Amino acid sequence: MIDLYYWPTPNGWKVSILLEELEIPYETRPVNISKGDQFAPEFLAISPNNRMPAIVDHDVEGDPVSVFESGAIMWYLAEKTGKFTYDDPRLKKEIMEWLFWQVGGQGPMAGQFSHFVNYAPEEHQPYGKKRYSGEYDRLLGVLERRLEGRDWLVGPDYTIADMICWPWVLIAKPLGASLDGFPNVTHWRKMIKERPAVQRGVDVGKEWRRSAPPSDEERKLLFEQSSKSLPGGT
């Protein structure tokens, strides 16, 4: 059994999709970031960066194993199960490259784009939108070139590289971005979206999704944190 500490965002979808694809039992444990659940000491013991997703794997010898950060979780589960990865060292290396590309580039840049589209004060939006929409578009171009003449990002099969990069492409339209100039990405996005396990993974916790702008108190919890926010912070 896996405990999935989760909130329904593109970062969370990466792991819920993989768990659905693996068809292994898991229990979803919501961490409501608008209420400050991410700062609870028991959660910080699992995820020191107070971010979702995180997992606790009980299907191990000895004490349960906790893993935080989406890329690390996906690598851990793929290695443990031997699924959605490769034995070939060169292909495995390529999977790791795309995992690092996603967690170090696509995810943070798309996240900043989303912030300026959805949450930033109006006076700050013009620069932020220009900066991050351009970077989001550049990263779509990276994917477009990679997918030229191939269905999947690494090797002949669908892997965790595809799963981790897909969620921030899924929401291109809500971000105000266009995929019209990216036919390879559009085809890849559609193939993944049609997978039943992917649809189930995106639906995990859909009842918790935000339906209104954050209140002033919620904005403080979401966007005005520092080291002082952590237990024992000074």
N, CA and C of each residue as an Amber inpcrd file, in Angstrom:
protein
   702
   0.8440000  -1.1940000   0.0000000   0.0000000   0.0000000   0.0000000
   0.8860000   1.2530000   0.0000000   0.4990000   2.2050000  -0.8260000
   1.1790000   3.4970000  -0.8890000   0.2550000   4.5610000  -0.3040000
   0.7690000   5.4000000   0.5740000   0.0670000   6.6120000   0.9920000
   0.5170000   7.7350000   0.0700000  -0.4360000   8.3720000  -0.6080000
  -0.1360000   9.4780000  -1.5130000  -0.5800000  10.7770000  -0.8630000
   0.3820000  11.6030000  -0.4980000   0.0950000  12.9290000   0.0490000
   0.0140000  13.8820000  -1.1410000  -1.1250000  14.5330000  -1.2940000
  -1.5000000  15.0020000  -2.6260000  -2.4120000  16.2100000  -2.5570000
  -2.3140000  17.0450000  -3.5960000  -3.3140000  18.0700000  -3.8720000
  -3.4500000  18.1290000  -5.3910000  -4.6640000  18.3090000  -5.9220000
  -4.8780000  18.1850000  -7.3730000  -4.3120000  19.3580000  -8.1670000
  -3.0690000  19.2250000  -8.5460000  -2.3630000  20.1840000  -9.3900000
  -1.5870000  19.3830000 -10.4360000  -1.0450000  20.0460000 -11.4620000
  -0.2150000  19.2920000 -12.4120000   0.9150000  18.5200000 -11.7450000
   1.5070000  19.0720000 -10.6940000   2.5710000  18.3360000 -10.0060000
   2.0340000  17.0650000  -9.3540000   0.8420000  17.1480000  -8.7960000
   0.2440000  15.9620000  -8.1960000  -0.1820000  14.9400000  -9.2250000
  -0.6650000  15.4110000 -10.3720000  -1.1410000  14.4850000 -11.3990000
  -0.0440000  13.5500000 -11.8750000   1.1940000  14.0300000 -11.9310000
   2.2890000  13.1760000 -12.3980000   2.2830000  11.8440000 -11.6570000
   2.1870000  11.9390000 -10.3360000   2.3070000  10.7370000  -9.5090000
   1.0070000   9.9570000  -9.4710000  -0.1400000  10.6380000  -9.4120000
  -1.4070000   9.8960000  -9.4220000  -1.5780000   9.1450000 -10.7380000
  -1.1130000   9.7140000 -11.8430000  -1.1680000   9.0170000 -13.1260000
  -0.2990000   7.7680000 -13.0860000   0.9190000   7.8880000 -12.5790000
   1.7980000   6.7180000 -12.5100000   1.2030000   5.6280000 -11.6220000
   0.6490000   6.0050000 -10.4960000   0.0480000   4.9990000  -9.6150000
  -1.1190000   4.2980000 -10.2970000  -1.9060000   5.0520000 -11.0390000
  -3.0030000   4.4310000 -11.7800000  -2.4740000   3.5160000 -12.8840000
  -1.4330000   3.9340000 -13.5700000  -0.8430000   3.0940000 -14.6150000
  -0.2580000   1.8120000 -14.0230000   0.3340000   1.9020000 -12.8570000
   0.9400000   0.7320000 -12.2200000  -0.0980000  -0.2210000 -11.6360000
  -1.3070000   0.2960000 -11.3860000  -2.3910000  -0.5130000 -10.8150000
  -1.9870000  -1.1220000  -9.4720000  -1.3460000  -0.3060000  -8.6500000
  -1.0140000  -0.7560000  -7.2960000  -1.8810000   0.0130000  -6.3030000
  -2.2160000  -0.6150000  -5.1810000  -3.1050000   0.0490000  -4.2160000
  -2.4620000   1.2960000  -3.6140000  -3.2650000   2.3470000  -3.5010000
  -2.7730000   3.5400000  -2.8240000  -3.9330000   4.2550000  -2.1510000
  -3.6000000   4.9770000  -1.1110000  -4.5680000   5.7580000  -0.3430000
  -4.2160000   7.2340000  -0.4960000  -5.1640000   8.0340000  -0.9690000
  -4.9160000   9.4600000  -1.1600000  -5.1420000  10.2050000   0.1430000
  -4.1440000  10.9660000   0.5320000  -4.2210000  11.7470000   1.7710000
  -4.0800000  13.2320000   1.4000000  -5.2000000  13.9610000   1.3590000
  -5.1340000  15.3550000   0.9020000  -4.3520000  16.2400000   1.8670000
  -3.5570000  17.1220000   1.2970000  -2.8300000  18.1400000   2.0470000
  -3.2890000  19.4800000   1.4860000  -4.1610000  20.1460000   2.2100000
  -4.7970000  21.3610000   1.7170000  -3.8490000  22.5440000   1.8830000
  -3.2500000  22.9630000   0.7740000  -2.2480000  24.0230000   0.8340000
  -2.8650000  25.3820000   1.1600000  -4.1600000  25.5310000   0.9510000
  -4.8180000  26.7970000   1.2800000  -5.1120000  26.9300000   2.7680000
  -5.0240000  25.8290000   3.4880000  -5.2630000  25.8430000   4.9330000
  -3.9830000  25.6690000   5.7410000  -2.8560000  25.5130000   5.0530000
  -1.5830000  25.3820000   5.7570000  -1.2430000  23.9750000   6.1920000
  -1.9460000  22.9660000   5.6500000  -1.6450000  21.5830000   6.0420000
  -0.2040000  21.2030000   5.7410000   0.4040000  21.8780000   4.7490000
   1.7560000  21.5280000   4.3370000   2.8120000  21.8640000   5.3860000
   2.4260000  22.6340000   6.4090000   3.3780000  23.0040000   7.4540000
   3.2310000  22.1600000   8.7180000   2.3390000  21.1870000   8.6810000
   2.1630000  20.3100000   9.8400000   3.4350000  19.4960000  10.0570000
   3.9110000  19.3750000  11.2980000   5.1600000  18.6490000  11.5550000
   5.1450000  17.2260000  11.0130000   4.0040000  16.5520000  11.0960000
   3.9550000  15.1700000  10.6170000   4.1230000  15.0960000   9.1040000
   3.6680000  16.1480000   8.3880000   3.8870000  16.1550000   6.9490000
   5.3230000  16.5410000   6.6180000   5.8930000  17.4890000   7.3570000
   7.2710000  17.8880000   7.1060000   8.2530000  16.7490000   7.3640000
   7.8620000  15.8030000   8.2080000   8.7230000  14.6340000   8.4320000
   8.8120000  13.7710000   7.1730000   7.7860000  13.8680000   6.3230000
   7.7520000  13.1120000   5.0710000   8.2920000  13.9570000   3.9260000
   7.9130000  15.2190000   3.8960000   8.2880000  16.1240000   2.8050000
   8.9260000  17.3820000   3.3930000  10.2400000  17.3930000   3.5900000
  10.9040000  18.5360000   4.2420000  10.7250000  19.8520000   3.5100000
  10.4120000  19.8000000   2.2220000  10.2070000  21.0190000   1.4400000
   8.7600000  21.5030000   1.5070000   7.9520000  20.8870000   2.3470000
   6.5270000  21.2080000   2.5260000   5.7870000  21.4000000   1.2030000
   6.0310000  20.4690000   0.2740000   5.3440000  20.4930000  -1.0150000
   4.8240000  19.0960000  -1.3270000   3.7520000  19.0820000  -2.1480000
   3.2290000  17.8310000  -2.6640000   3.7240000  17.6490000  -4.0920000
   3.6860000  16.4030000  -4.5450000   3.2660000  15.1830000  -3.8580000
   4.4000000  14.5900000  -3.0270000   4.0150000  13.6590000  -2.1620000
   4.9590000  12.8350000  -1.4220000   4.2800000  11.4870000  -1.2100000
   5.0640000  10.4640000  -0.9990000   4.4830000   9.1430000  -0.7550000
   5.1460000   8.4920000   0.4430000   4.4320000   7.5450000   1.0040000
   5.0050000   6.6100000   1.9770000   4.6770000   5.2120000   1.4780000
   5.7060000   4.4270000   1.2540000   5.5660000   3.0650000   0.7280000
   5.6240000   2.0880000   1.8890000   4.5130000   1.3900000   2.1100000
   4.4450000   0.4060000   3.1980000   4.7890000  -0.9960000   2.7190000
   4.9010000  -1.1720000   1.4250000   5.1710000  -2.4940000   0.8620000
   6.6720000  -2.7180000   0.7440000   7.3560000  -2.6680000   1.8780000
   8.8100000  -2.8320000   1.9320000   9.1680000  -3.6320000   3.1830000
  10.3620000  -4.1610000   3.2040000  10.8500000  -4.8010000   4.4150000
  11.2840000  -3.7240000   5.4050000  10.9520000  -3.9350000   6.6650000
  11.3260000  -2.9630000   7.6780000  10.3980000  -1.7640000   7.6950000
  10.9360000  -0.6240000   8.0990000  10.1280000   0.5830000   8.2340000
   9.6520000   1.0950000   6.8790000   8.4660000   1.7310000   6.8340000
   7.9880000   2.3220000   5.5870000   9.0030000   3.3150000   5.0180000
   8.9730000   3.4520000   3.7020000   9.8910000   4.3540000   3.0000000
   9.1140000   5.5720000   2.5230000   9.5720000   6.7640000   2.8980000
   8.9520000   7.9890000   2.4020000   9.8100000   8.5740000   1.2870000
   9.1390000   9.1760000   0.3090000   9.8270000   9.8100000  -0.8260000
   9.1200000  11.1220000  -1.1220000   9.8890000  12.2070000  -1.2260000
   9.2980000  13.4840000  -1.6170000   9.9370000  13.9630000  -2.9110000
   9.2640000  14.8960000  -3.5870000   9.6010000  15.4280000  -4.9100000
   9.1410000  14.4660000  -6.0080000   8.3810000  15.0240000  -6.9600000
   7.6990000  14.1990000  -7.9580000   8.6660000  13.3740000  -8.7980000
   9.7790000  13.9660000  -9.2320000  10.7300000  13.2150000 -10.0400000
  11.3150000  12.0440000  -9.2800000  11.6610000  12.2630000  -8.0120000
  12.2230000  11.1860000  -7.1910000  11.1940000  10.0830000  -6.9630000
   9.9440000  10.4710000  -6.7520000   8.8850000   9.4760000  -6.5470000
   8.7220000   8.6170000  -7.7880000   8.6900000   9.2480000  -8.9440000
   8.4620000   8.4870000 -10.1680000   9.6440000   7.5730000 -10.4810000
  10.8420000   8.0500000 -10.2590000  12.0240000   7.1990000 -10.4530000
  11.9880000   6.0150000  -9.4880000  11.6610000   6.2960000  -8.2260000
  11.6020000   5.2420000  -7.2080000  10.5950000   4.1680000  -7.5910000
   9.3950000   4.5730000  -7.9880000   8.3580000   3.5960000  -8.3050000
   8.6750000   2.8230000  -9.5830000   9.2420000   3.4980000 -10.5740000
   9.6090000   2.8010000 -11.8060000  10.7160000   1.7780000 -11.5370000
  11.6940000   2.1640000 -10.7330000  12.7800000   1.2360000 -10.4020000
  12.2660000   0.0670000  -9.5580000  11.3670000   0.3650000  -8.6510000
  10.8470000  -0.6930000  -7.7740000  10.0390000  -1.7140000  -8.5540000
   9.2220000  -1.2500000  -9.4790000   8.3170000  -2.1470000 -10.1980000
   8.8950000  -2.6670000 -11.5030000   9.9160000  -1.9840000 -12.0170000
  10.4620000  -2.3530000 -13.3200000   9.5480000  -1.9990000 -14.4800000
   8.6300000  -1.0750000 -14.2580000   7.6650000  -0.6950000 -15.2910000
   7.8530000   0.7680000 -15.6970000   7.5200000   1.0480000 -16.9480000
   7.5870000   2.3990000 -17.5140000   9.0000000   2.9740000 -17.4600000
   9.9700000   2.0790000 -17.5630000  11.3710000   2.4440000 -17.6570000
  12.0440000   1.3960000 -18.5290000  13.3610000   1.4350000 -18.6070000
  14.1070000   0.4780000 -19.4270000  15.2580000  -0.1110000 -18.6210000
  15.6920000  -1.2840000 -19.0370000  16.9070000  -1.8730000 -18.4750000
  18.1580000  -1.3370000 -19.1590000  18.0340000  -0.9630000 -20.4280000
  19.1680000  -0.4480000 -21.1840000  19.7110000   0.8250000 -20.5170000
  20.9950000   0.8430000 -20.1320000  21.5350000   2.0060000 -19.4180000
  21.4290000   3.3180000 -20.1990000  21.5610000   3.2480000 -21.5320000
  21.4790000   4.4820000 -22.3130000  20.0660000   5.0560000 -22.2970000
  19.0780000   4.1790000 -22.4480000  17.6930000   4.6610000 -22.4100000
  17.3100000   5.1180000 -21.0060000  17.8190000   4.4100000 -20.0090000
  17.5440000   4.8310000 -18.6290000  18.1520000   6.2110000 -18.3670000
  19.3360000   6.4440000 -18.9130000  19.9690000   7.7520000 -18.7880000
  19.1020000   8.8360000 -19.4280000  18.5130000   8.5310000 -20.5870000
  17.6570000   9.5050000 -21.2590000  16.3980000   9.8010000 -20.4480000
  15.8280000   8.7790000 -19.8270000  14.6760000   9.0140000 -18.9570000
  15.0560000   9.9780000 -17.8430000  16.2200000   9.7660000 -17.2430000
  16.6460000  10.6470000 -16.1600000  16.8390000  12.0790000 -16.6650000
  17.3660000  12.2270000 -17.8840000  17.5350000  13.5670000 -18.4390000
  16.2040000  14.2970000 -18.5380000  15.1760000  13.6040000 -19.0290000
  13.8780000  14.2640000 -19.1930000  13.1820000  14.4840000 -17.8620000
  13.4130000  13.6210000 -16.8740000  12.8950000  13.8940000 -15.5390000
  13.5290000  15.1600000 -14.9720000  14.8460000  15.2870000 -15.1170000
  15.5170000  16.4860000 -14.6130000  15.0890000  17.7200000 -15.4040000
  14.9010000  17.5560000 -16.7150000  14.4260000  18.6790000 -17.5310000
  13.0770000  19.1680000 -17.0210000  12.2160000  18.2480000 -16.6800000
  10.8830000  18.6360000 -16.2410000  10.9120000  19.3110000 -14.8730000
  11.5560000  18.6740000 -13.8960000  11.5090000  19.2250000 -12.5410000
  12.3780000  20.4680000 -12.3880000  13.3890000  20.6220000 -13.2560000
  14.2560000  21.7830000 -13.1560000  13.8810000  22.9140000 -14.0890000
  13.0730000  22.6340000 -15.1030000  12.7580000  23.6540000 -16.0890000
  11.2840000  23.7840000 -16.3850000  10.7160000  22.7700000 -17.0550000
   9.3290000  22.8940000 -17.4860000   8.3820000  23.1590000 -16.3260000
   8.4960000  22.3930000 -15.2490000   7.5910000  22.5530000 -14.1160000
   7.6760000  23.9290000 -13.4780000   8.8800000  24.3660000 -13.0530000
   8.9830000  25.6950000 -12.4430000   8.5710000  26.8330000 -13.3680000
   8.9670000  26.7690000 -14.6390000   8.6270000  27.8640000 -15.5550000
   7.1220000  27.9090000 -15.8300000   6.5230000  26.7360000 -16.0600000
   5.0760000  26.7020000 -16.2760000   4.3370000  27.1260000 -15.0120000
   4.8740000  26.7620000 -13.8690000   4.2530000  27.1630000 -12.6040000
   4.2620000  28.6770000 -12.4200000   5.3770000  29.3160000 -12.7790000
   5.4290000  30.7730000 -12.6960000   4.4720000  31.4180000 -13.6990000
   4.3990000  30.8340000 -14.8940000   3.4360000  31.3120000 -15.8890000
   2.0220000  31.2450000 -15.3190000   1.6840000  30.1080000 -14.7260000
   0.3650000  29.9380000 -14.1240000   0.1230000  30.9620000 -13.0110000
   1.1490000  31.2330000 -12.2160000   0.9910000  32.1960000 -11.1290000
   0.6180000  33.5750000 -11.6710000   1.3250000  34.0330000 -12.7050000
   1.0430000  35.3670000 -13.2220000  -0.2880000  35.4220000 -13.9600000
  -0.7040000  34.3070000 -14.5470000  -2.0040000  34.2660000 -15.2120000
  -3.1450000  34.2680000 -14.1970000  -2.9650000  33.5120000 -13.1140000
  -4.0920000  33.2420000 -12.2150000  -4.0760000  34.0050000 -10.8990000
  -2.9040000  34.4450000 -10.4260000  -2.8390000  34.9410000  -9.0480000
  -2.1400000  36.2830000  -8.8700000  -1.2490000  36.6640000  -9.7490000
  -0.4470000  37.8620000  -9.5050000  -1.3020000  39.1230000  -9.5580000
  -0.9690000  40.1330000  -8.7500000  -1.6720000  41.4160000  -8.8450000
  -1.5680000  41.9630000 -10.2660000  -2.6020000  42.6660000 -10.6750000
  -2.7040000  43.1090000 -12.0680000  -1.5010000  43.9410000 -12.5080000
  -0.9600000  44.7610000 -11.5940000   0.1490000  45.6260000 -11.9900000
   1.4340000  44.8380000 -12.2940000   1.5030000  43.6030000 -11.7960000
   2.6910000  42.7880000 -12.0400000   2.5220000  41.8180000 -13.2090000
   1.3320000  41.7350000 -13.7460000   1.0590000  40.7210000 -14.7510000
   1.7550000  40.9470000 -16.0960000   1.8430000  42.1650000 -16.6190000
   2.4140000  42.3070000 -17.9690000   3.8180000  41.7290000 -18.1000000
   4.7350000  42.0990000 -17.1880000   6.0940000  41.5680000 -17.2860000
   6.1150000  40.0650000 -17.0620000   5.4070000  39.6030000 -16.0080000
   5.4250000  38.1830000 -15.6790000   4.8690000  37.3200000 -16.7960000
   3.7590000  37.7550000 -17.3670000   3.1610000  36.9790000 -18.4570000
   4.0870000  36.9320000 -19.6630000   4.7030000  38.0640000 -19.9970000
   5.6080000  38.0920000 -21.1410000   6.8030000  37.1870000 -20.9040000
   7.3930000  37.2910000 -19.7290000   8.5810000  36.5000000 -19.4200000
   8.2810000  35.0110000 -19.4580000   7.2260000  34.5850000 -18.7550000
   7.0060000  33.1520000 -18.5830000   6.1990000  32.5270000 -19.7140000
   5.3890000  33.3240000 -20.4090000   4.7290000  32.7630000 -21.5920000
   5.7630000  32.4670000 -22.6590000   6.7670000  33.3400000 -22.7850000
   7.8310000  33.0910000 -23.7410000   8.6350000  31.8550000 -23.4050000
   8.9380000  31.6810000 -22.1230000   9.7000000  30.4970000 -21.7140000
   8.8730000  29.2280000 -21.8570000   7.5910000  29.3190000 -21.5380000
   6.7050000  28.1630000 -21.7310000   6.6750000  27.7670000 -23.2070000
   6.5900000  28.7550000 -24.0840000   6.5750000  28.4910000 -25.5210000
   7.9060000  27.8760000 -25.9560000   9.0130000  28.3740000 -25.4300000
  10.3170000  27.8030000 -25.7730000  10.3970000  26.3360000 -25.3800000
   9.8850000  26.0090000 -24.2100000   9.9280000  24.6270000 -23.7320000
   9.0160000  23.7230000 -24.5600000   7.8870000  24.2540000 -25.0250000
   7.0720000  23.4920000 -25.9700000   7.8730000  23.1950000 -27.2360000
   8.6930000  24.1490000 -27.6490000   9.5360000  23.9370000 -28.8070000
  10.5660000  22.8400000 -28.5850000  11.0910000  22.7520000 -27.3680000
  12.0210000  21.6650000 -27.0330000  11.3270000  20.3110000 -27.1790000
  10.1130000  20.2150000 -26.6450000   9.3510000  18.9700000 -26.7790000
   9.0350000  18.6730000 -28.2420000   8.6710000  19.7030000 -28.9860000
   8.3190000  19.5140000 -30.3910000   9.4880000  18.8990000 -31.1670000
  10.6870000  19.4180000 -30.9420000  11.8560000  18.8710000 -31.6380000
  12.1460000  17.4440000 -31.1890000  11.9950000  17.2030000 -29.9100000
  12.2740000  15.8550000 -29.3920000  11.3140000  14.8230000 -29.9790000
  10.0700000  15.2100000 -30.1900000   9.0460000  14.2750000 -30.6470000
   9.0030000  14.1380000 -32.1710000   9.8830000  14.8070000 -32.8750000
   9.9360000  14.6740000 -34.3260000  10.2890000  13.2320000 -34.7040000
   9.3940000  12.5620000 -35.4240000   9.6530000  11.2050000 -35.8840000
   9.5290000  10.1400000 -34.8230000   8.9570000  10.4820000 -33.6750000
   8.7990000   9.4940000 -32.5970000   7.4830000   9.7410000 -31.8730000
   6.9480000   8.6890000 -31.2670000   5.7180000   8.8210000 -30.4960000
   5.9790000   9.2370000 -29.0560000   7.0980000   8.7800000 -28.4980000
   7.3550000   8.9690000 -27.0690000   8.7010000   9.6490000 -26.8560000
   8.8750000  10.2290000 -25.6980000  10.0700000  11.0130000 -25.4450000
  11.3440000  10.1770000 -25.4040000  11.2380000   8.9610000 -24.8890000
  12.4250000   8.1140000 -24.7530000  12.1150000   6.7160000 -25.2690000
  12.8770000   6.2860000 -26.2720000  12.7410000   4.9240000 -26.7510000
  11.4070000   4.6640000 -27.4310000  11.0970000   3.3710000 -27.6020000
   9.8980000   3.0020000 -28.3600000   8.6140000   2.9740000 -27.5420000
   8.7150000   3.1520000 -26.2370000   7.5500000   2.9500000 -25.3700000
   7.2440000   4.1730000 -24.5190000   6.0250000   4.2080000 -24.0440000
   5.5310000   5.2010000 -23.0760000   6.2090000   4.9480000 -21.7350000
   6.8060000   5.9990000 -21.1440000   7.5420000   5.8340000 -19.8890000
   7.2010000   6.9600000 -18.9230000   7.8630000   6.9240000 -17.7710000
   7.6880000   7.9960000 -16.7950000   8.1560000   9.3380000 -17.3400000
   9.0220000   9.3490000 -18.3660000   9.4160000  10.6200000 -18.9830000
   8.2050000  11.3120000 -19.6020000   7.3500000  10.5440000 -20.2640000
   6.1360000  11.1190000 -20.8460000   5.1600000  11.5580000 -19.7560000
   5.0030000  10.7230000 -18.7500000   4.0440000  11.0350000 -17.6870000
   4.3970000  12.3150000 -16.9540000   5.6870000  12.5250000 -16.6910000
   6.0540000  13.6820000 -15.8780000   5.9770000  14.9870000 -16.6700000
   6.1890000  14.9040000 -17.9950000   6.1710000  16.1090000 -18.8160000
   4.7770000  16.4910000 -19.3070000   3.8440000  15.5620000 -19.2480000
   2.5370000  15.7790000 -19.8670000   1.6140000  16.7540000 -19.1410000
   1.4990000  16.7240000 -17.8000000   0.4640000  17.5420000 -17.1580000
   0.5400000  19.0340000 -17.4620000   1.7440000  19.6060000 -17.5360000
   1.8300000  21.0390000 -17.8030000   1.5430000  21.3650000 -19.2640000
   1.5520000  20.3450000 -20.1380000   1.1130000  20.5440000 -21.5160000
  -0.4030000  20.4030000 -21.6070000  -0.9680000  19.5270000 -20.7990000
  -2.4230000  19.3530000 -20.7800000  -3.1350000  20.6820000 -20.5810000
  -2.6070000  21.5310000 -19.7020000  -3.3210000  22.7590000 -19.3350000
  -2.8560000  23.9700000 -20.1340000  -2.2750000  23.7480000 -21.3160000
  -1.8100000  24.8760000 -22.1320000  -2.9260000  25.8780000 -22.3990000
  -4.1000000  25.4050000 -22.7910000  -5.1930000  26.3170000 -23.1460000
  -5.6390000  27.1670000 -21.9620000  -5.8690000  26.5930000 -20.7610000
  -6.2250000  27.4440000 -19.6180000  -5.1710000  28.4950000 -19.2850000
  -3.9120000  28.2020000 -19.6200000  -2.8600000  29.1890000 -19.3820000
  -2.8500000  30.2890000 -20.4480000  -3.6260000  30.0910000 -21.5000000
  -3.6580000  31.0660000 -22.5750000  -2.6170000  30.8130000 -23.6440000
  -2.0130000  29.6350000 -23.6380000  -1.0020000  29.2730000 -24.6310000
  -1.6550000  28.4650000 -25.7470000  -1.0150000  28.4770000 -26.9010000
  -1.5340000  27.7480000 -28.0470000  -0.5850000  26.6270000 -28.4380000
  -1.1610000  25.4970000 -28.8260000  -0.3770000  24.3830000 -29.3460000
  -0.4500000  24.3140000 -30.8740000  -0.9960000  25.3340000 -31.5030000
  -1.2050000  25.3010000 -32.9500000   0.1000000  25.1060000 -33.7220000
   1.1810000  25.6360000 -33.2070000   2.4610000  25.5120000 -33.9010000
   3.2680000  24.3000000 -33.5060000   2.6440000  23.3880000 -32.7570000
   3.3700000  22.2440000 -32.2280000   2.6150000  20.9420000 -32.5350000
   2.6030000  20.5060000 -33.7880000   1.8250000  19.3160000 -34.1450000
   2.3050000  18.0360000 -33.4680000   3.6010000  17.9000000 -33.2660000
   4.1040000  16.6910000 -32.6040000   3.6530000  16.6460000 -31.1480000
   3.7300000  17.7950000 -30.4920000   3.2830000  17.8740000 -29.0970000
   1.7830000  17.6230000 -29.0100000   1.0270000  18.1720000 -29.9430000
  -0.4250000  17.9810000 -29.9480000  -0.7830000  16.5040000 -30.0740000
  -0.1160000  15.8070000 -30.9820000  -0.3680000  14.3690000 -31.1630000
  -0.0040000  13.5930000 -29.9020000   1.1420000  13.8840000 -29.3340000
   1.6170000  13.2270000 -28.1010000   0.6540000  13.4860000 -26.9440000
   0.2350000  14.7360000 -26.7940000  -0.7120000  15.1020000 -25.7360000
  -2.0010000  14.3000000 -25.8680000  -2.5010000  14.1810000 -27.0940000
  -3.7560000  13.4770000 -27.3350000  -3.6240000  11.9840000 -27.0110000
  -2.5230000  11.3640000 -27.4280000  -2.3300000   9.9330000 -27.1540000
  -2.3370000   9.6460000 -25.6570000  -1.6740000  10.5020000 -24.9040000
  -1.6170000  10.2800000 -23.4590000  -2.9740000  10.5660000 -22.8150000
  -3.6230000  11.6290000 -23.2480000  -4.9190000  11.9990000 -22.6700000
  -5.9530000  10.9030000 -22.8400000  -5.8350000  10.1040000 -23.8880000
  -6.8170000   9.0580000 -24.1690000  -6.6010000   7.7960000 -23.3290000
  -5.5170000   7.7150000 -22.5880000  -5.2610000   6.5300000 -21.7740000
  -6.1940000   6.5290000 -20.5560000  -6.9150000   5.4500000 -20.3070000
  -7.8380000   5.4090000 -19.1670000  -7.1620000   5.6860000 -17.8280000
  -5.9600000   5.1490000 -17.6350000  -5.2720000   5.3760000 -16.3580000
  -4.9310000   6.8430000 -16.1770000  -4.5980000   7.5240000 -17.2580000
  -4.3040000   8.9540000 -17.1870000  -5.5600000   9.7320000 -16.8100000
  -6.6700000   9.3740000 -17.3930000  -7.9260000  10.0400000 -17.0630000
  -8.2790000   9.8360000 -15.5980000  -8.0620000   8.6300000 -15.0980000
  -8.3240000   8.3860000 -13.6700000  -7.3720000   9.1850000 -12.7940000
  -6.1180000   9.2440000 -13.2030000  -5.1300000   9.9690000 -12.4090000
  -5.4370000  11.4520000 -12.3160000  -5.8700000  12.0660000 -13.4170000
  -6.2120000  13.4880000 -13.4050000  -7.4610000  13.7440000 -12.5730000
  -8.3380000  12.7620000 -12.4840000  -9.5780000  12.9300000 -11.7200000
  -9.4010000  12.7470000 -10.2140000  -8.2420000  12.2490000  -9.7920000
  -8.0300000  12.0400000  -8.3490000  -8.1510000  13.3810000  -7.6210000
  -9.0440000  13.4440000  -6.6620000  -9.2120000  14.6560000  -5.8680000
  -9.8210000  15.8280000  -6.6100000 -10.5360000  15.5660000  -7.7020000
 -11.0820000  16.6960000  -8.4710000 -12.0780000  17.5200000  -7.6520000
 -12.6660000  16.9020000  -6.6390000 -13.6180000  17.6280000  -5.7970000
 -12.9240000  18.6790000  -4.9290000 -11.6100000  18.6180000  -4.8240000
 -10.8560000  19.5850000  -4.0120000 -10.3250000  20.7530000  -4.8250000
 -10.5210000  20.7290000  -6.1230000  -9.9500000  21.7890000  -6.9530000
 -10.5550000  23.1430000  -6.6100000  -9.7420000  24.1760000  -6.7480000
 -10.1820000  25.5270000  -6.4260000 -11.2640000  25.9830000  -7.3960000
 -12.3100000  26.5730000  -6.8530000 -13.4040000  27.0830000  -7.6890000
 -13.5480000  28.5980000  -7.5790000 -12.7030000  29.2370000  -6.7690000
 -12.7770000  30.6870000  -6.5900000 -11.3750000  31.2080000  -6.2850000
 -11.1170000  32.4930000  -6.5050000  -9.8000000  33.0500000  -6.1780000
  -9.4930000  32.8940000  -4.6940000  -8.2120000  32.8100000  -4.3220000
  -7.8700000  32.6660000  -2.9020000  -8.2120000  33.9170000  -2.1090000
  -8.5830000  33.7110000  -0.8540000  -8.8190000  34.8340000   0.0470000
  -7.4800000  35.4550000   0.4320000  -7.5330000  36.5840000   1.1320000
  -6.2940000  37.2330000   1.5720000  -5.4940000  36.3100000   2.4820000
  -6.1750000  35.5910000   3.3540000  -5.4810000  34.6800000   4.2640000
  -4.8540000  33.5200000   3.4950000  -5.5880000  33.0110000   2.5180000
  -5.0520000  31.9230000   1.7060000  -3.8540000  32.3960000   0.8890000
  -3.8980000  33.6140000   0.3920000  -2.7700000  34.1460000  -0.3750000
  -1.5140000  34.2050000   0.4780000  -1.6680000  34.5560000   1.7390000
  -0.5030000  34.5910000   2.6390000   0.1030000  33.2050000   2.7860000
  -0.7500000  32.1950000   2.9320000  -0.2540000  30.8230000   3.0740000
   0.3910000  30.3230000   1.7870000  -0.1630000  30.7340000   0.6590000
   0.3220000  30.2340000  -0.6190000   1.5510000  30.9770000  -1.1270000
   1.6070000  32.2980000  -0.9100000   2.5920000  33.1030000  -1.6250000
   3.4850000  33.9780000  -0.7470000   3.3000000  33.9540000   0.5540000
   4.0810000  34.8610000   1.4020000   4.8050000  34.0890000   2.4970000
   5.4740000  33.0240000   2.0910000   6.1750000  32.1870000   3.0550000
   7.6790000  32.4280000   3.0010000   8.3300000  32.1420000   4.1260000
   9.7890000  32.2360000   4.2110000  10.2660000  31.1480000   5.1620000
  11.5360000  31.1640000   5.4810000  12.0550000  30.1680000   6.4230000
  11.3710000  30.2650000   7.7820000  10.8360000  31.4450000   8.0980000
  10.1450000  31.6090000   9.3710000   8.8330000  30.8200000   9.4220000
   8.3380000  30.3990000   8.2660000   7.0820000  29.6460000   8.2150000
   7.2450000  28.2190000   8.7180000   8.4710000  27.7190000   8.6880000
   8.7240000  26.3370000   9.0920000   8.8120000  26.2310000  10.6030000
   8.4490000  25.0730000  11.1710000   8.5820000  24.8960000  12.6200000
  10.0090000  25.1890000  13.0820000  10.1180000  26.0340000  14.0920000
  11.4330000  26.4120000  14.6010000  12.0770000  27.5250000  13.8220000
  11.3810000  28.0550000  12.7990000  11.9460000  29.1300000  11.9980000
  12.0980000  30.4080000  12.8020000  13.1310000  31.1660000  12.4860000
  13.3750000  32.4120000  13.2190000  13.5000000  33.5710000  12.2370000
